[in-house]
Amino acid sequence: MVSRRIFRGNRVLLDNRLQPATIAVDLTTGRITHVHRGAQDRQAFADVEDANWIDAGDRVILPGLVDAHVHLNEPGRTDWEGFWTGTRAAASGGVTTVVDMPLNSIPPTTTVANLEEKRNAARGQCWTDVAFWGGVIPGNQSHLKPLIDAGVRGFKCFLIESGVEEFPCVTENDLQSAMEELKNTSTVLCFHAELDRSVHTSGSPEPADPTLYSTFLESRPQQLEIDAISLITTLHRKYPALRLHIVHLSAALALPLIRAAKTSGLPLTVETCFHYLSLSAAQIPRGRPEFKCCPPIREEGNREELWEALADGTIDCVVSDHSPCVASLKRMDEGDFMGAWGGISTLGLGLSLLWTEGSRRGLEIERVAEWVCAKTARHAGLEHRKGHLKVGYDADLIIWDPKVEFEVTKELLNFKNKMTPYEGLTLRGRVEKTYLGGTLIYDHFAGGFEGLIPSGKLL
């Protein structure tokens, strides 16, 4: 007899609507075999023992989140983050699939051999499913199609220095070579969209105070994102069939360029991050570099424009850009924004952050889930198996209480280096249980991971 598990609840997200439903899962395949809309369909599953009935009652059953922008850093910088700690943190926040960025691991994911090294490091360590982005750097265009054949979900490149020497930024000529190579594929090319076209003089201006957030913010103006997106959309018109994607948009002044490109029919998608929607520059205290990321968190008015663009579909989805490092690189002791590593740690908190802000704005969970489940799955080319609760899809789901409030503490965090700008905040909405392929991988009420084993697959 096939081993089955049955999930039921009064508020199950099906077809973008919360409704009573019963979902049957084949635990052998980890796939959903049956979805019954309406009242409990117990008779249809009379052969299933009571222990395999999971009743959520009035709590919400959602698809597992797909976080399409995560830096797990292993191998090479495993002291920053690793597959074991990173995927545990993800699972604690209802994420069941992460897509790992091609940097900051050593080696970066720029060749098939490097991808295999990363896969070998990941095997047996993953609490969630893990997919991989490839990287575009100068001179590696001959490796791009082999990487597609090897299973990467798409590619990431930088138009400004990445901060790590093994992943240099690309020029316009590099981009044209890469886009020529990719133009007849169904892949997606993702851009860190900052481009510094300013002319730097040899003079030495009066140094600004590096402990002030305003000093860092002024060093990364919105114009860098505007110039980058202008170049991207210009190149896109030469390769109109190729899917392009803007990662971690922070600059609201770039939204008209994006709207114009989308209106013209170009297949351009855009993500923003939990931190750009939850934080603003005025909130950031002096000497607190855990708030530093690139591009930067901007002013309150900019944040509201990002929310509006998300609501009207100009921005497609929301991701974490979980980009951790060791404490010494964050310059916590000196409070040095200019010298600190630019990255924010978020895994485990994203849904609560988005719900806290979204519910204040009158948004329903159906809309929030679309941005972190369905749209992110589509962006990563996983929409045929992730992001929805449908027959034939992976049985990745979470049981979630939208009303519970909790304070973010270090003890709550499951990622490796417990530095985050969210410490001390009170958030709304908590993941109680996370299931991957129908198997429990996180239980808030039973010690989180106590007695459980990692069951994530490499996609």
Short mmCIF file of N, CA, C and O in Angstrom, two decimals, residues 244-303:
data_model
loop_
_atom_site.label_atom_id
_atom_site.label_comp_id
_atom_site.label_asym_id
_atom_site.label_seq_id
_atom_site.Cartn_x
_atom_site.Cartn_y
_atom_site.Cartn_z
N LEU A 244 15.20 38.57 -19.38
CA LEU A 244 16.12 39.30 -18.51
C LEU A 244 15.42 39.60 -17.18
O LEU A 244 14.18 39.71 -17.13
N HIS A 245 16.22 39.77 -16.14
CA HIS A 245 15.67 39.96 -14.81
C HIS A 245 16.56 40.90 -14.01
O HIS A 245 17.79 40.75 -14.01
N ILE A 246 15.94 41.85 -13.33
CA ILE A 246 16.64 42.78 -12.43
C ILE A 246 16.55 42.25 -11.02
O ILE A 246 15.46 42.04 -10.49
N VAL A 247 17.72 41.99 -10.40
CA VAL A 247 17.69 41.52 -9.01
C VAL A 247 17.67 42.72 -8.06
O VAL A 247 18.07 43.82 -8.41
N HIS A 248 17.17 42.48 -6.88
CA HIS A 248 17.13 43.42 -5.74
C HIS A 248 17.00 44.91 -6.13
O HIS A 248 17.84 45.73 -5.76
N LEU A 249 15.95 45.26 -6.84
CA LEU A 249 15.70 46.67 -7.16
C LEU A 249 15.47 47.46 -5.88
O LEU A 249 14.65 47.10 -5.04
N SER A 250 16.20 48.59 -5.74
CA SER A 250 15.96 49.47 -4.59
C SER A 250 15.53 50.87 -5.01
O SER A 250 14.96 51.60 -4.21
N ALA A 251 15.81 51.26 -6.26
CA ALA A 251 15.64 52.66 -6.69
C ALA A 251 14.29 52.87 -7.37
O ALA A 251 14.06 52.41 -8.50
N ALA A 252 13.40 53.59 -6.71
CA ALA A 252 12.09 53.87 -7.30
C ALA A 252 12.20 54.75 -8.55
O ALA A 252 11.34 54.69 -9.43
N LEU A 253 13.26 55.55 -8.64
CA LEU A 253 13.40 56.42 -9.82
C LEU A 253 13.63 55.62 -11.10
O LEU A 253 13.48 56.16 -12.20
N ALA A 254 13.99 54.33 -10.97
CA ALA A 254 14.17 53.48 -12.15
C ALA A 254 12.88 52.85 -12.63
O ALA A 254 12.85 52.23 -13.71
N LEU A 255 11.80 53.00 -11.88
CA LEU A 255 10.55 52.33 -12.24
C LEU A 255 9.99 52.76 -13.60
O LEU A 255 9.47 51.92 -14.34
N PRO A 256 10.09 54.04 -14.01
CA PRO A 256 9.59 54.39 -15.35
C PRO A 256 10.30 53.63 -16.47
O PRO A 256 9.66 53.23 -17.46
N LEU A 257 11.60 53.40 -16.35
CA LEU A 257 12.33 52.62 -17.34
C LEU A 257 11.80 51.19 -17.41
O LEU A 257 11.64 50.62 -18.50
N ILE A 258 11.53 50.63 -16.26
CA ILE A 258 11.03 49.26 -16.21
C ILE A 258 9.63 49.17 -16.79
O ILE A 258 9.32 48.28 -17.58
N ARG A 259 8.78 50.13 -16.43
CA ARG A 259 7.41 50.12 -16.97
C ARG A 259 7.42 50.28 -18.48
O ARG A 259 6.66 49.60 -19.19
N ALA A 260 8.30 51.12 -19.00
CA ALA A 260 8.38 51.32 -20.45
C ALA A 260 8.83 50.04 -21.14
O ALA A 260 8.28 49.66 -22.19
N ALA A 261 9.80 49.34 -20.57
CA ALA A 261 10.28 48.09 -21.17
C ALA A 261 9.19 47.03 -21.17
O ALA A 261 8.98 46.33 -22.16
N LYS A 262 8.48 46.92 -20.06
CA LYS A 262 7.41 45.93 -19.98
C LYS A 262 6.27 46.26 -20.93
O LYS A 262 5.72 45.37 -21.60
N THR A 263 5.92 47.54 -21.01
CA THR A 263 4.85 47.96 -21.91
C THR A 263 5.20 47.66 -23.36
O THR A 263 4.32 47.32 -24.17
N SER A 264 6.47 47.74 -23.69
CA SER A 264 6.90 47.46 -25.08
C SER A 264 6.89 45.98 -25.41
O SER A 264 7.09 45.60 -26.56
N GLY A 265 6.67 45.13 -24.39
CA GLY A 265 6.58 43.70 -24.64
C GLY A 265 7.84 42.91 -24.35
O GLY A 265 7.87 41.69 -24.53
N LEU A 266 8.88 43.58 -23.88
CA LEU A 266 10.12 42.86 -23.57
C LEU A 266 9.89 41.93 -22.37
O LEU A 266 9.23 42.32 -21.40
N PRO A 267 10.43 40.70 -22.41
CA PRO A 267 10.27 39.76 -21.30
C PRO A 267 11.22 40.09 -20.15
O PRO A 267 12.20 39.38 -19.90
N LEU A 268 10.92 41.17 -19.46
CA LEU A 268 11.73 41.65 -18.35
C LEU A 268 10.95 41.45 -17.05
O LEU A 268 9.78 41.82 -16.96
N THR A 269 11.61 40.85 -16.06
CA THR A 269 11.02 40.72 -14.73
C THR A 269 11.92 41.39 -13.71
O THR A 269 13.10 41.64 -13.97
N VAL A 270 11.35 41.67 -12.54
CA VAL A 270 12.04 42.46 -11.53
C VAL A 270 11.70 41.90 -10.15
O VAL A 270 10.55 41.56 -9.87
N GLU A 271 12.70 41.84 -9.30
CA GLU A 271 12.48 41.49 -7.90
C GLU A 271 12.90 42.65 -7.01
O GLU A 271 13.74 43.47 -7.38
N THR A 272 12.31 42.70 -5.83
CA THR A 272 12.85 43.53 -4.76
C THR A 272 13.00 42.64 -3.54
O THR A 272 12.75 41.43 -3.61
N CYS A 273 13.43 43.19 -2.42
CA CYS A 273 13.78 42.38 -1.25
C CYS A 273 12.98 42.80 -0.02
O CYS A 273 12.47 43.92 0.06
N PHE A 274 12.92 41.89 0.92
CA PHE A 274 12.20 42.16 2.17
C PHE A 274 12.73 43.41 2.85
O PHE A 274 11.95 44.20 3.40
N HIS A 275 14.05 43.62 2.79
CA HIS A 275 14.60 44.78 3.51
C HIS A 275 14.22 46.11 2.88
O HIS A 275 14.05 47.10 3.58
N TYR A 276 14.08 46.16 1.56
CA TYR A 276 13.68 47.42 0.93
C TYR A 276 12.22 47.75 1.21
O TYR A 276 11.81 48.92 1.14
N LEU A 277 11.42 46.72 1.51
CA LEU A 277 10.00 46.93 1.79
C LEU A 277 9.73 47.10 3.28
O LEU A 277 8.65 47.57 3.66
N SER A 278 10.68 46.73 4.13
CA SER A 278 10.47 46.76 5.57
C SER A 278 11.22 47.88 6.29
O SER A 278 10.85 48.24 7.41
N LEU A 279 12.28 48.38 5.68
CA LEU A 279 13.16 49.33 6.34
C LEU A 279 13.31 50.60 5.51
O LEU A 279 13.09 50.59 4.29
N SER A 280 13.69 51.68 6.16
CA SER A 280 13.99 52.93 5.44
C SER A 280 15.18 53.60 6.09
O SER A 280 15.53 53.33 7.25
N ALA A 281 15.82 54.49 5.34
CA ALA A 281 17.09 55.08 5.76
C ALA A 281 16.99 55.80 7.10
O ALA A 281 17.92 55.76 7.92
N ALA A 282 15.87 56.47 7.33
CA ALA A 282 15.72 57.25 8.56
C ALA A 282 15.72 56.38 9.82
O ALA A 282 15.98 56.86 10.92
N GLN A 283 15.42 55.08 9.66
CA GLN A 283 15.39 54.17 10.80
C GLN A 283 16.78 53.69 11.22
O GLN A 283 16.93 53.10 12.29
N ILE A 284 17.79 53.90 10.37
CA ILE A 284 19.08 53.25 10.57
C ILE A 284 19.95 54.09 11.49
O ILE A 284 20.31 55.22 11.17
N PRO A 285 20.32 53.54 12.65
CA PRO A 285 21.11 54.31 13.62
C PRO A 285 22.56 54.47 13.16
O PRO A 285 23.06 53.73 12.30
N ARG A 286 23.23 55.39 13.76
CA ARG A 286 24.66 55.58 13.52
C ARG A 286 25.44 54.34 13.99
O ARG A 286 25.13 53.73 15.02
N GLY A 287 26.43 53.95 13.17
CA GLY A 287 27.33 52.88 13.56
C GLY A 287 26.70 51.51 13.61
O GLY A 287 27.12 50.67 14.41
N ARG A 288 25.71 51.22 12.73
CA ARG A 288 25.03 49.93 12.73
C ARG A 288 25.13 49.29 11.34
O ARG A 288 24.16 49.24 10.58
N PRO A 289 26.33 48.79 10.98
CA PRO A 289 26.54 48.30 9.61
C PRO A 289 25.80 47.01 9.27
O PRO A 289 25.87 46.56 8.12
N GLU A 290 25.10 46.41 10.24
CA GLU A 290 24.27 45.26 9.87
C GLU A 290 23.14 45.66 8.93
O GLU A 290 22.51 44.82 8.30
N PHE A 291 22.89 46.98 8.80
CA PHE A 291 21.88 47.49 7.88
C PHE A 291 22.44 47.72 6.47
O PHE A 291 21.70 48.09 5.57
N LYS A 292 23.73 47.52 6.27
CA LYS A 292 24.34 47.83 4.97
C LYS A 292 24.07 46.72 3.96
O LYS A 292 24.30 45.54 4.23
N CYS A 293 23.62 47.12 2.77
CA CYS A 293 23.49 46.21 1.64
C CYS A 293 23.66 47.03 0.37
O CYS A 293 23.60 48.26 0.39
N CYS A 294 23.88 46.33 -0.74
CA CYS A 294 24.10 47.00 -2.02
C CYS A 294 23.18 46.40 -3.08
O CYS A 294 23.26 45.19 -3.31
N PRO A 295 22.33 47.24 -3.70
CA PRO A 295 22.12 48.66 -3.47
C PRO A 295 21.52 48.91 -2.09
O PRO A 295 21.02 47.99 -1.45
N PRO A 296 21.55 50.17 -1.65
CA PRO A 296 21.21 50.45 -0.25
C PRO A 296 19.71 50.57 0.02
O PRO A 296 18.90 50.78 -0.88
N ILE A 297 19.38 50.43 1.29
CA ILE A 297 18.05 50.80 1.77
C ILE A 297 17.91 52.30 1.64
O ILE A 297 18.78 53.06 2.05
N ARG A 298 16.81 52.76 1.06
CA ARG A 298 16.66 54.19 0.75
C ARG A 298 15.56 54.82 1.61
O ARG A 298 15.13 54.25 2.61
N GLU A 299 15.15 56.02 1.22
CA GLU A 299 14.26 56.83 2.04
C GLU A 299 12.84 56.25 2.08
O GLU A 299 12.44 55.43 1.25
N GLU A 300 12.05 56.74 3.04
CA GLU A 300 10.70 56.24 3.25
C GLU A 300 9.81 56.41 2.02
O GLU A 300 9.05 55.51 1.66
N GLY A 301 9.90 57.56 1.37
CA GLY A 301 9.09 57.77 0.16
C GLY A 301 9.44 56.76 -0.93
O GLY A 301 8.55 56.29 -1.66
N ASN A 302 10.71 56.44 -1.06
CA ASN A 302 11.16 55.44 -2.02
C ASN A 302 10.55 54.07 -1.69
O ASN A 302 10.08 53.35 -2.57
N ARG A 303 10.53 53.74 -0.40
CA ARG A 303 9.95 52.47 0.03
C ARG A 303 8.48 52.39 -0.36
O ARG A 303 8.01 51.35 -0.88
#
